[in-house]
Coordinates of C-alpha atoms and ligand atoms in Angstrom, one line a residue:
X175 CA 60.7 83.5 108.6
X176 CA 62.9 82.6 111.0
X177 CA 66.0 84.8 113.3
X178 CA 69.3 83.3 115.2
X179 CA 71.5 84.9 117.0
X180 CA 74.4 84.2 114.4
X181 CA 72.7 85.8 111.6
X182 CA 71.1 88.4 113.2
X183 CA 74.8 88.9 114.2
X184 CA 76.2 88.7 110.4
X185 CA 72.8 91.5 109.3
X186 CA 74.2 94.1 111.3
X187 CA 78.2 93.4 110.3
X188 CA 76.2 94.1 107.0
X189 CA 74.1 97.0 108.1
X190 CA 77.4 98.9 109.2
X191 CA 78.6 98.2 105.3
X192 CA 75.5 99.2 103.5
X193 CA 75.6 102.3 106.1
X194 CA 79.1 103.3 105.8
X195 CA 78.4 103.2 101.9
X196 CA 75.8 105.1 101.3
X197 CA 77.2 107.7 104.1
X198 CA 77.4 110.7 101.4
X199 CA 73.6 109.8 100.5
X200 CA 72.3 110.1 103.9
X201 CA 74.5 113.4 104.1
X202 CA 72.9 115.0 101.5
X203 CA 69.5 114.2 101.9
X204 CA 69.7 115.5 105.4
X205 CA 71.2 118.3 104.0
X206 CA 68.4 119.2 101.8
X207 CA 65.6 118.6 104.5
X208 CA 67.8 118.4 107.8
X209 CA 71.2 119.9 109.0
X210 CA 73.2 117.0 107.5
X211 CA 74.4 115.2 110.0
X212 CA 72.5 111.9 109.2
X213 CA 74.8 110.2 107.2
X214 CA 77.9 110.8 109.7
X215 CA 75.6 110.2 112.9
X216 CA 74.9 106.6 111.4
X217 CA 78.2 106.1 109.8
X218 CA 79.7 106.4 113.6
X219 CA 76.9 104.7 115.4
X220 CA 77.5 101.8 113.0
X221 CA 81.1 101.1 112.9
X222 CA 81.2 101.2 116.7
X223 CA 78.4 98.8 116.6
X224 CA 80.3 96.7 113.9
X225 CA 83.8 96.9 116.2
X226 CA 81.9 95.3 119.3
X227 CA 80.2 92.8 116.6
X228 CA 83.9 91.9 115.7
X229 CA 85.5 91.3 119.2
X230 CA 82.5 89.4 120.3
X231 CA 81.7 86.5 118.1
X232 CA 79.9 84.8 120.3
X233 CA 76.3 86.1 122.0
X234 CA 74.5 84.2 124.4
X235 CA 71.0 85.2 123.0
X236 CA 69.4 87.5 120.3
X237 CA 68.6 89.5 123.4
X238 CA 72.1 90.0 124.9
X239 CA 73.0 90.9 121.6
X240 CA 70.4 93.1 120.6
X241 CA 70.7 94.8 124.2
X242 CA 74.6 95.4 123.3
X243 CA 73.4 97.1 119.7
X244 CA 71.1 99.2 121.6
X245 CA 73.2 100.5 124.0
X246 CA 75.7 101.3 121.4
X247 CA 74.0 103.1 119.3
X248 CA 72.1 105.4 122.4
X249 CA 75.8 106.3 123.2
X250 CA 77.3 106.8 119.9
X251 CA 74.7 108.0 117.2
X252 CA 73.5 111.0 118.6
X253 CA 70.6 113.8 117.2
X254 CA 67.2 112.4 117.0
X255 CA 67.8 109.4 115.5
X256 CA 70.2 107.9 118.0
X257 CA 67.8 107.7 120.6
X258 CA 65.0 106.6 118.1
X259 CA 67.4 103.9 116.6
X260 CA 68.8 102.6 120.5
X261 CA 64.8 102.9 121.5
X262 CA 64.4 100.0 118.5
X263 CA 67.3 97.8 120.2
X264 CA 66.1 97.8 123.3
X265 CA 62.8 96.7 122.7
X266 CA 64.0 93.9 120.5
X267 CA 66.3 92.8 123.4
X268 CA 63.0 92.6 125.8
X269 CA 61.3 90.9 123.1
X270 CA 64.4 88.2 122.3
X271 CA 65.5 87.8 125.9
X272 CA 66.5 84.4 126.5
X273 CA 65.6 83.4 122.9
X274 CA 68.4 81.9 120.5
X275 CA 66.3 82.1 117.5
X276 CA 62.9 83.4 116.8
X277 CA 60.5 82.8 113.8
X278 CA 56.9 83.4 112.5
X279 CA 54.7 86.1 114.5
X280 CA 56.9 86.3 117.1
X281 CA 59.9 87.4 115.0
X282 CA 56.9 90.2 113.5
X283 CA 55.6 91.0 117.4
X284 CA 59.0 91.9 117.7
X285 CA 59.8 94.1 115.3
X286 CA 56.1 95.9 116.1
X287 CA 57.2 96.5 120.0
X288 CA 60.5 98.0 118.1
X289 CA 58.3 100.3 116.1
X290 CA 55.9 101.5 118.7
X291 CA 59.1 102.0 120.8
X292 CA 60.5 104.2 118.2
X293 CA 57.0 105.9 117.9
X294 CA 56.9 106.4 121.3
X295 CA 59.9 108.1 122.2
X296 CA 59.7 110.1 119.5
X297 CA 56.0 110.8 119.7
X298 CA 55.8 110.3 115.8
X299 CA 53.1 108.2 113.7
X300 CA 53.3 106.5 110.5
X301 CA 52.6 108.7 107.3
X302 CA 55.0 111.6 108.9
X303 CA 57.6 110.8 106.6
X304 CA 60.3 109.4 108.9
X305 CA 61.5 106.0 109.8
X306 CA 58.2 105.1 111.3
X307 CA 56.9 104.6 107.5
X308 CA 59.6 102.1 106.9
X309 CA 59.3 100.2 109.9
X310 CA 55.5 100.3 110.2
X311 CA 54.6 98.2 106.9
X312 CA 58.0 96.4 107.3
X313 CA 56.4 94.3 111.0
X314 CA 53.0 94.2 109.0
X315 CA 54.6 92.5 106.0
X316 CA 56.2 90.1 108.6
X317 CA 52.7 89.3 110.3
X318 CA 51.0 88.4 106.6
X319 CA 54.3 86.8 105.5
X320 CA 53.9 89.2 102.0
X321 CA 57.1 89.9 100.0
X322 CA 59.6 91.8 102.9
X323 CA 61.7 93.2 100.2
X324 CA 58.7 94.8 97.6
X325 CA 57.3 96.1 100.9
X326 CA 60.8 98.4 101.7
X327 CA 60.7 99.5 98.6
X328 CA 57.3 100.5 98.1
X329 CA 57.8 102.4 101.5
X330 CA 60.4 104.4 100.4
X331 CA 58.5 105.5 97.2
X332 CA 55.6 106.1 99.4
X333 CA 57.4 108.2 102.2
X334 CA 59.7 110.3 99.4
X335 CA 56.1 111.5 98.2
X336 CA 54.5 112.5 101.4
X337 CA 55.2 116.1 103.6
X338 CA 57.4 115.8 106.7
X339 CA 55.1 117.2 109.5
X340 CA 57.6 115.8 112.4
X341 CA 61.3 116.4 113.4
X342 CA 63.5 118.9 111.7
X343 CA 62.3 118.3 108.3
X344 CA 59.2 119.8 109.0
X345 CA 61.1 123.0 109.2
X346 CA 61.1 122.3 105.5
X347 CA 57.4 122.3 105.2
X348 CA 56.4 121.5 101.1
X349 CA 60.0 121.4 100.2
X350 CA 60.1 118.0 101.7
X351 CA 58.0 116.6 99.1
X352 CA 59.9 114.7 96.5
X353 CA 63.1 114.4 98.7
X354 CA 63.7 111.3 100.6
X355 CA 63.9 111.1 104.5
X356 CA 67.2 109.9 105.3
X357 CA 66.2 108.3 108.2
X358 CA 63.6 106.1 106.2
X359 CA 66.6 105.2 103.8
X360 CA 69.2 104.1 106.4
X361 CA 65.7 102.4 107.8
X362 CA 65.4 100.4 105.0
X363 CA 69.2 99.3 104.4
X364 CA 69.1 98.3 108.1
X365 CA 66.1 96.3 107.6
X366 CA 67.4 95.2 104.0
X367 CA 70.3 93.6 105.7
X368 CA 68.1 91.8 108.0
X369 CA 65.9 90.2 105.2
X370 CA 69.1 89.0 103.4
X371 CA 69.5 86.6 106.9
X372 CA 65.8 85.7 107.2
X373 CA 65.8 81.8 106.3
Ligands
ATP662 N1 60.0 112.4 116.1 C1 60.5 111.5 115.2 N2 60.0 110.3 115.1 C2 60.5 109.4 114.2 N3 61.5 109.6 113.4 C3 62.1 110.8 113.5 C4 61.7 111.8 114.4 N4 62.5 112.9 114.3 C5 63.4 112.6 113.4 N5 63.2 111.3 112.9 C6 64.0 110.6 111.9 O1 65.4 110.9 112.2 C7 66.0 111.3 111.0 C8 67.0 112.4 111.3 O2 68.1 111.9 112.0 P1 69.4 112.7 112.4 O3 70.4 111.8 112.8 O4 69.7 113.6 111.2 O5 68.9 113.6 113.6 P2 68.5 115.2 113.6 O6 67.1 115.3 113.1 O7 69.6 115.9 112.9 O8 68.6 115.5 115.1 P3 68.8 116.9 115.9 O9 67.7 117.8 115.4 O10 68.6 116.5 117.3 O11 70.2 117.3 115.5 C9 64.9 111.8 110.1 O12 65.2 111.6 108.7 C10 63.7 110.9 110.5 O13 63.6 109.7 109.8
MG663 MG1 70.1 115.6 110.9

């Protein structure tokens, strides 16, 4: 699987659609097990992202751009996925730097340091039911090259089953169960959009 610059470029034009569309989803979900804010925090983290992605056609590198994303979304997200989702960005623009395209186990070391960046910052581990279970068997899939796509999904029946035990939604306790984490759904339609790019 291989990265540029251009399409990463063109996967998060697309990210910011997929978002903006299923904004009511990620709403509601949060309202359920959350204070239902998810859906607007990504809708405006997103089209900011997807203004800057439209005045600048041009990046230097997948890291410049990645680094612009990153910042982006730290500033204009907010909650706890803002920082979790910026977190990603910036460890993807440490891992591109100076790189116009990237393929094979580099593109999947990649999105690991972008997971264990998001783990880190928000102290979280796979099987909490939050984004970590998306991106988690998302960078495996990439290092055995298995089907990127069957993986997401797979994850998100997976997660929708499990108990939050991190974040808000833990508030939630057994509720959670059956109820999808919105985070791991935007998760997947970010990552989604990505796959559509891969060549
Ligand atoms: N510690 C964490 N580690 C990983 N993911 C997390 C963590 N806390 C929350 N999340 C993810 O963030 C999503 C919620 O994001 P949202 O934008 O709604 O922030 P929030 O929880 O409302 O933040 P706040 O409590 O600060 O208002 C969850 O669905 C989950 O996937
Ligand atoms: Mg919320």
């Amino acid at each position: 699987m291989k990265l540029s610059t251009e399409e990463f470029r063109k996967a998060l034009l697309k990210a910011a659609a997929e978002l903006e569309q299923h904004k009511d989803e990620l709403t509601d979900l949060d309202r359920e097990i959350g204070d239902g804010d998810h859906g607007i925090n990504m809708s405006r983290g997103f089209q900011a992202v997807q203004k800057e992605l439209e005045a600048q056609e041009e990046y230097e590198d997948l890291g410049a751009l990645s680094k612009q994303v990153g910042m982006t979304l730290i500033k204009t997200v907010g909650g706890a996925s803002g920082p979790l989702y910026g977190t990603a960005f910036v460890k993807f623009a440490g891992a591109f730097k100076g790189k116009r395209e990237v393929e094979g186990q580099e593109l999947a070391a990649a999105f690991k340091e972008a997971t264990d960046g998001i783990k880190m910052r928000g102290k979280s581990e796979f099987g909490q039911k939050t984004m970590v279970d998306i991106w988690t068997p998302f960078y495996e899939a990439l290092e055995q090259e298995s089907d990127l796509n069957a993986t997401l999904d797979q994850a998100l029946s997976d997660t929708k089953e499990r108990v939050a035990t991190k974040g808000r939604a833990s508030y939630f306790g057994d509720a959670t169960v059956g109820v999808q984490d919105p985070g791991a759904l935007s998760s997947s339609l970010l990552l989604r959009s990505i796959v559509e790019v891969l060549s």
